[in-house]
PDB file of C-alpha atoms in Angstrom:
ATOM      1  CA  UNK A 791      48.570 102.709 -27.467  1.00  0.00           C
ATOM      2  CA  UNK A 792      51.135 100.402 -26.611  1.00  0.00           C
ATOM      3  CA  UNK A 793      51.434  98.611 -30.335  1.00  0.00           C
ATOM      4  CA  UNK A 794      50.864 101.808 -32.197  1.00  0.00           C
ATOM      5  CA  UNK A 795      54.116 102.787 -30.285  1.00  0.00           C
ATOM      6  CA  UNK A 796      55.887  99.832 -31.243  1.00  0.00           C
ATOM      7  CA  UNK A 797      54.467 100.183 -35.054  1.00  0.00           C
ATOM      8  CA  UNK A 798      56.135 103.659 -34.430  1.00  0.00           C
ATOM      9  CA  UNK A 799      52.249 106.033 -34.868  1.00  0.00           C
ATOM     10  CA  UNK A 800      52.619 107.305 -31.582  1.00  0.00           C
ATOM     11  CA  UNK A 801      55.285 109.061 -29.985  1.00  0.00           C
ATOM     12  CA  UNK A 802      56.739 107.000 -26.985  1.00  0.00           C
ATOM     13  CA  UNK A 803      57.816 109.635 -24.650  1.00  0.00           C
ATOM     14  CA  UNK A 804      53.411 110.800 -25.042  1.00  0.00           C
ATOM     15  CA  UNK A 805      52.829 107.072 -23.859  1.00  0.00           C
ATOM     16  CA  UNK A 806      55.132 106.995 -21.277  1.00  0.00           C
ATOM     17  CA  UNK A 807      53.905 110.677 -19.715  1.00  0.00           C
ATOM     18  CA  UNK A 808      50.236 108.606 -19.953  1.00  0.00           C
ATOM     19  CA  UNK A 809      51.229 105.231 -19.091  1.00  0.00           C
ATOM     20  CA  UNK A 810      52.235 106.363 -14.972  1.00  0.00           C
ATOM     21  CA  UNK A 811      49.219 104.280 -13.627  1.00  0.00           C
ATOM     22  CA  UNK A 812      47.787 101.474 -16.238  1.00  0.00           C
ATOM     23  CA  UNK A 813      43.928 101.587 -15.986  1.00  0.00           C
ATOM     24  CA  UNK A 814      42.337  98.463 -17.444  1.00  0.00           C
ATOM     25  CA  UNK A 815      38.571  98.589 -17.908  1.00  0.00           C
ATOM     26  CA  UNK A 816      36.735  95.536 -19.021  1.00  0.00           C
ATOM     27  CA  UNK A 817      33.858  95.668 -21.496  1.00  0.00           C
ATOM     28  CA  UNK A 818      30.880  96.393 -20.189  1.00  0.00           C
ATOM     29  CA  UNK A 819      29.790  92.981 -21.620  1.00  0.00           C
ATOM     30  CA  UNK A 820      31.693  91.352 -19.080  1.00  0.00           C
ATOM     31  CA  UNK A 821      30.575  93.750 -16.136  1.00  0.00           C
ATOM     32  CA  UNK A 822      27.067  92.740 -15.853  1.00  0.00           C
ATOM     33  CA  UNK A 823      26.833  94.363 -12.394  1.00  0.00           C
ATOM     34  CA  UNK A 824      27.603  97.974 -13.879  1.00  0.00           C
ATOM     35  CA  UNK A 825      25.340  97.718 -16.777  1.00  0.00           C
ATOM     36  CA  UNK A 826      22.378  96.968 -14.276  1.00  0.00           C
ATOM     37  CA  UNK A 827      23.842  99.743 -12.322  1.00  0.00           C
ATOM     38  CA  UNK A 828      23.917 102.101 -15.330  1.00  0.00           C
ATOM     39  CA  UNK A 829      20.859 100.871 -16.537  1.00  0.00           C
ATOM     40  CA  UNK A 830      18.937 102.752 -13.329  1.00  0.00           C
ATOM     41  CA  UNK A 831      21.334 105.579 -13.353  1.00  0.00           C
ATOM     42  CA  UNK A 832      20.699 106.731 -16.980  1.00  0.00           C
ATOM     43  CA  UNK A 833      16.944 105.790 -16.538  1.00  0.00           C
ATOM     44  CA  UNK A 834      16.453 107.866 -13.729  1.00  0.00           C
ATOM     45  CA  UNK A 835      18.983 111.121 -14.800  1.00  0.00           C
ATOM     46  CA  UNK A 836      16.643 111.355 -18.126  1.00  0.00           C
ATOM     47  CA  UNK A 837      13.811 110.655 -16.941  1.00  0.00           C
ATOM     48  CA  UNK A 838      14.521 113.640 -14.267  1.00  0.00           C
ATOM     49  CA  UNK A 839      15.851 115.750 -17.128  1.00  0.00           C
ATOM     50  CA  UNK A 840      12.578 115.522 -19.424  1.00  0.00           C
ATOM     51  CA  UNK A 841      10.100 115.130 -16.448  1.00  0.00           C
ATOM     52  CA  UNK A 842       9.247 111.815 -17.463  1.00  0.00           C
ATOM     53  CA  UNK A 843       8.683 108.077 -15.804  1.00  0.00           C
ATOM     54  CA  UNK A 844       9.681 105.158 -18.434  1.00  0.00           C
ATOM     55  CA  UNK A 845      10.903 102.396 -16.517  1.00  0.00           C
ATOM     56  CA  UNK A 846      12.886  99.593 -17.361  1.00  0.00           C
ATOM     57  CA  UNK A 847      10.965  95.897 -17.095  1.00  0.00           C
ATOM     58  CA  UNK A 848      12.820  92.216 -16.401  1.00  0.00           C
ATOM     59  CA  UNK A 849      12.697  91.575 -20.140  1.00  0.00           C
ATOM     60  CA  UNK A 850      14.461  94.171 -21.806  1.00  0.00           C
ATOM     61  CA  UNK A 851      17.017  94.209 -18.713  1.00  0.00           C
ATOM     62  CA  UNK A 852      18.008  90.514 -20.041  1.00  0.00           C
ATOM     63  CA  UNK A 853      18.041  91.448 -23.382  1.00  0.00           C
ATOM     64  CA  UNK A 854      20.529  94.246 -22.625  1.00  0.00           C
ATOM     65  CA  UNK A 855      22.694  91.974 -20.620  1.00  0.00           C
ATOM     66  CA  UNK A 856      22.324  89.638 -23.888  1.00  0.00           C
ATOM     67  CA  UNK A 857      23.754  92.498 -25.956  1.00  0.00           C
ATOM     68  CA  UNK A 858      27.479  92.998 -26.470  1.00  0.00           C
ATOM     69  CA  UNK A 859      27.203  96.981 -26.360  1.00  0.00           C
ATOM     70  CA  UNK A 860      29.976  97.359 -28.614  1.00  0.00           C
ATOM     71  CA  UNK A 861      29.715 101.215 -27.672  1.00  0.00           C
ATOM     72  CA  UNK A 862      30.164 100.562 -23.913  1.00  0.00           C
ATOM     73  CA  UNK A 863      28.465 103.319 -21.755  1.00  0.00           C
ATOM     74  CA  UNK A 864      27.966 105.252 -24.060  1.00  0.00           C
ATOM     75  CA  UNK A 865      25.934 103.318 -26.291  1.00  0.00           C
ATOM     76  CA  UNK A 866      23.984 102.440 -23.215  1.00  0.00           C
ATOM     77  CA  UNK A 867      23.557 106.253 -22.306  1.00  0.00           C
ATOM     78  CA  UNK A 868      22.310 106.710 -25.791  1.00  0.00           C
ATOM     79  CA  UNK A 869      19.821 104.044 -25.804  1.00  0.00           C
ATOM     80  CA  UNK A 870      18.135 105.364 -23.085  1.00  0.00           C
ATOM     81  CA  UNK A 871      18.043 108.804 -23.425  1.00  0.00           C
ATOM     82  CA  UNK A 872      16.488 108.284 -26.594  1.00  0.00           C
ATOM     83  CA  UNK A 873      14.193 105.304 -25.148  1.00  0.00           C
ATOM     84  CA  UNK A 874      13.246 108.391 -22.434  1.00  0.00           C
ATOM     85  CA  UNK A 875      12.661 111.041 -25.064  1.00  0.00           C
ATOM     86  CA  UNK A 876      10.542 109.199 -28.067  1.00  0.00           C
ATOM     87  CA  UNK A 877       8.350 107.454 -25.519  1.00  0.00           C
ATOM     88  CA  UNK A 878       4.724 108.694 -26.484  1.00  0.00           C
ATOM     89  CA  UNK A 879       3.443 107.459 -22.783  1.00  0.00           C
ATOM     90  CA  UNK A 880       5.172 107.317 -19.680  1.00  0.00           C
ATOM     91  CA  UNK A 881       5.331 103.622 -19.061  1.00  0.00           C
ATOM     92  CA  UNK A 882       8.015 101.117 -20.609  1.00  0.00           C
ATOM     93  CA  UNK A 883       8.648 101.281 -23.918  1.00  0.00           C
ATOM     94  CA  UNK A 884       9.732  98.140 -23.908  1.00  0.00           C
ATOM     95  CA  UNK A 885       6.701  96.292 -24.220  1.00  0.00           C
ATOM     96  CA  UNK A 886       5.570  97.877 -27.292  1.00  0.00           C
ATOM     97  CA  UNK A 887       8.999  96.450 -28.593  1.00  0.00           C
ATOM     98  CA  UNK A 888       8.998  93.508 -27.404  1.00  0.00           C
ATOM     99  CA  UNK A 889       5.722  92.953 -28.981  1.00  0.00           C
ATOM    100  CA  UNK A 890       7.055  93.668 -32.123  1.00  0.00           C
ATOM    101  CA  UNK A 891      10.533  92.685 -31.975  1.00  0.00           C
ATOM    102  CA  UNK A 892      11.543  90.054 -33.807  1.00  0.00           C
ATOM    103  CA  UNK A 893      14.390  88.812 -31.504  1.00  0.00           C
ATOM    104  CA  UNK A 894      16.663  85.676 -31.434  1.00  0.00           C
ATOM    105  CA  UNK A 895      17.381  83.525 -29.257  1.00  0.00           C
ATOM    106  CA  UNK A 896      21.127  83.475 -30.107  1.00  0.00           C
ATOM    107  CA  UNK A 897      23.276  86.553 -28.768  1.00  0.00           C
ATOM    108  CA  UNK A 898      25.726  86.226 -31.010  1.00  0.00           C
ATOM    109  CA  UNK A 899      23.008  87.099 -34.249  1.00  0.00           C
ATOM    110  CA  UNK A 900      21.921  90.228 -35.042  1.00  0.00           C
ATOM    111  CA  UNK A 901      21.697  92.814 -32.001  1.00  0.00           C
ATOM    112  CA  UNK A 902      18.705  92.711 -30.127  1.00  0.00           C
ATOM    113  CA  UNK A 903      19.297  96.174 -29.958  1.00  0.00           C
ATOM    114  CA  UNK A 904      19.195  97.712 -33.023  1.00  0.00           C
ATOM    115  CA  UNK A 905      16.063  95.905 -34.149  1.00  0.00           C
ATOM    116  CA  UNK A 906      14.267  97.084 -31.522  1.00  0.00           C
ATOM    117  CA  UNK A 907      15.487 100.422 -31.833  1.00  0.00           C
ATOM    118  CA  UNK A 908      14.152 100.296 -35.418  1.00  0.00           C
ATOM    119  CA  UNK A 909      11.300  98.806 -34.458  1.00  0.00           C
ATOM    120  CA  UNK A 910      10.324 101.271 -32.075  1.00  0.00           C
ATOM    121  CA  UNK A 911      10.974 104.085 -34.834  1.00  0.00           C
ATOM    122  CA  UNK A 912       8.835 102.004 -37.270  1.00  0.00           C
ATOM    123  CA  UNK A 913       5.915 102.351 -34.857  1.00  0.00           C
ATOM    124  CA  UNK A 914       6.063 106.240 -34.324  1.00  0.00           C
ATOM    125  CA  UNK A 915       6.706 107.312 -37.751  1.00  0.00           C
ATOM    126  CA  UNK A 916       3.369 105.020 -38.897  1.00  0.00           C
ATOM    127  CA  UNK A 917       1.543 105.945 -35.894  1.00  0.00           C
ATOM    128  CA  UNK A 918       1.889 109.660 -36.590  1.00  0.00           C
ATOM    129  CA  UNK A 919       1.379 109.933 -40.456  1.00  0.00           C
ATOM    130  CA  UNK A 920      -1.539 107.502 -39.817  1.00  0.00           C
ATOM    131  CA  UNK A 921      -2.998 110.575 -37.386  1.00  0.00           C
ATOM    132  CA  UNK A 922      -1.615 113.283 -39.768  1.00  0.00           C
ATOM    133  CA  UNK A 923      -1.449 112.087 -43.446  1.00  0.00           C
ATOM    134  CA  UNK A 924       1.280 114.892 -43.230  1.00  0.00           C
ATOM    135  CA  UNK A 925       5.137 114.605 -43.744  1.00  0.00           C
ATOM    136  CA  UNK A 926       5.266 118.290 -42.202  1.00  0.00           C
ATOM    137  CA  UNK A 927       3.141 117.294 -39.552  1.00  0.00           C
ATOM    138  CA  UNK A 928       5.221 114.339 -38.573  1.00  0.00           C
ATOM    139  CA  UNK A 929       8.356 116.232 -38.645  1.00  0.00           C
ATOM    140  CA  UNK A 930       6.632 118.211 -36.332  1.00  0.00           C
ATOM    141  CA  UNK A 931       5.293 116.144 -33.752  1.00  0.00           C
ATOM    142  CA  UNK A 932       8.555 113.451 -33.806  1.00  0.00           C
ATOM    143  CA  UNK A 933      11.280 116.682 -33.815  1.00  0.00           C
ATOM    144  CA  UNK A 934      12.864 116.101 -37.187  1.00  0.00           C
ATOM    145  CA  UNK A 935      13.641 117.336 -40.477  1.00  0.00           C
ATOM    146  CA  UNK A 936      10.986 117.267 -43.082  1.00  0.00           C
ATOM    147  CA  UNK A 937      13.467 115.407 -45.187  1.00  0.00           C
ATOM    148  CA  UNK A 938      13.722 112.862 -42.541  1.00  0.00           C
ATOM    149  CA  UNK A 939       9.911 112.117 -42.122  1.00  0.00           C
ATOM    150  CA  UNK A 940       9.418 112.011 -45.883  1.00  0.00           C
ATOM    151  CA  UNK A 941      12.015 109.831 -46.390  1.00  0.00           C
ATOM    152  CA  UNK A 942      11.167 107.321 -42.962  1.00  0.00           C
ATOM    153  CA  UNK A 943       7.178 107.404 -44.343  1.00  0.00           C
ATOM    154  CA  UNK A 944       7.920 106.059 -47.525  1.00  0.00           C
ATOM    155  CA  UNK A 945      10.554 103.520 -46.312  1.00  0.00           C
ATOM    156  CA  UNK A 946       8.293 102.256 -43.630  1.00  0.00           C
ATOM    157  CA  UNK A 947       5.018 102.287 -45.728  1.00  0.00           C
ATOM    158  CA  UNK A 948       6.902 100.412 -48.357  1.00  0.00           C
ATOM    159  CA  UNK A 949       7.559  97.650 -45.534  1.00  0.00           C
ATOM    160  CA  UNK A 950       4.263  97.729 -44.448  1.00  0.00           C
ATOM    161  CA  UNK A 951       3.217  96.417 -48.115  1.00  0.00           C
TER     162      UNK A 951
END
């Protein structure tokens, strides 16, 4: 806020009423205490919330200490909840990715994250039109649009070739 009130886009006196006690938060990146902390927080508040029991193994703790969570906690928040809900079983989803993850051994590359995420998505989408042969049905059972599944199948099938 400070520069964007010396480039004159936001109104000083606004700064100043805000500015009484500077807070300076680090990344989460560089707070690998918290995310470990958050990590079991967010695990256990979803799994609560949708009566489930994924848990979080050594592996995919390292790789999110690895990531640089652009998106702070809330990326992290998001991550799980999601990891919570699409789980098909109530064990680690984690496994399954990291089975078919292809990660790097370079943090800096492409985000561990996001691969797996797609990954995981990947899975579900095949597993379920494999049981159904149904874009309705898959919609269905994974809680999205028809649009969506249609359009996921013949992405993913298209991979797969």
């Amino acid at each position: 806020l400070e520069k964007l009130v010396l480039e004159e886009k936001f109104r000083a006196d606004l700064y100043y009423r805000l500015n009484v006690i500077p807070i300076e938060i680090p990344p989460l990146r560089d707070r690998p205490e918290d995310l470990i902390a958050a990590t079991e927080y967010y695990f256990d508040k979803y799994n609560k919330k949708y009566g489930r029991h994924i848990q979080i193994n050594d592996t995919l703790l390292e790789e999110f200490l690895r990531y640089s969570w652009p998106g702070n906690l809330r990326e992290l928040e998001n991550y799980i909840e999601r990891t919570v809900v699409t789980s098909k079983v109530d064990y680690s989803t984690l496994d399954k990715i990291e089975k078919n993850n292809e990660t790097c051994s370079e943090p800096d590359k492409t985000p561990l994250l996001n691969n797996a995420l797609e990954q995981l998505e990947k899975n579900m989408i095949l597993e379920s039109y494999h049981k159904h042969k149904n874009s309705y049905k898959v919609a269905e059972e994974l809680g999205v649009s028809q649009a969506s599944a249609h359009r996921k199948i013949t992405k993913y099938l298209k991979d797969n070739k």
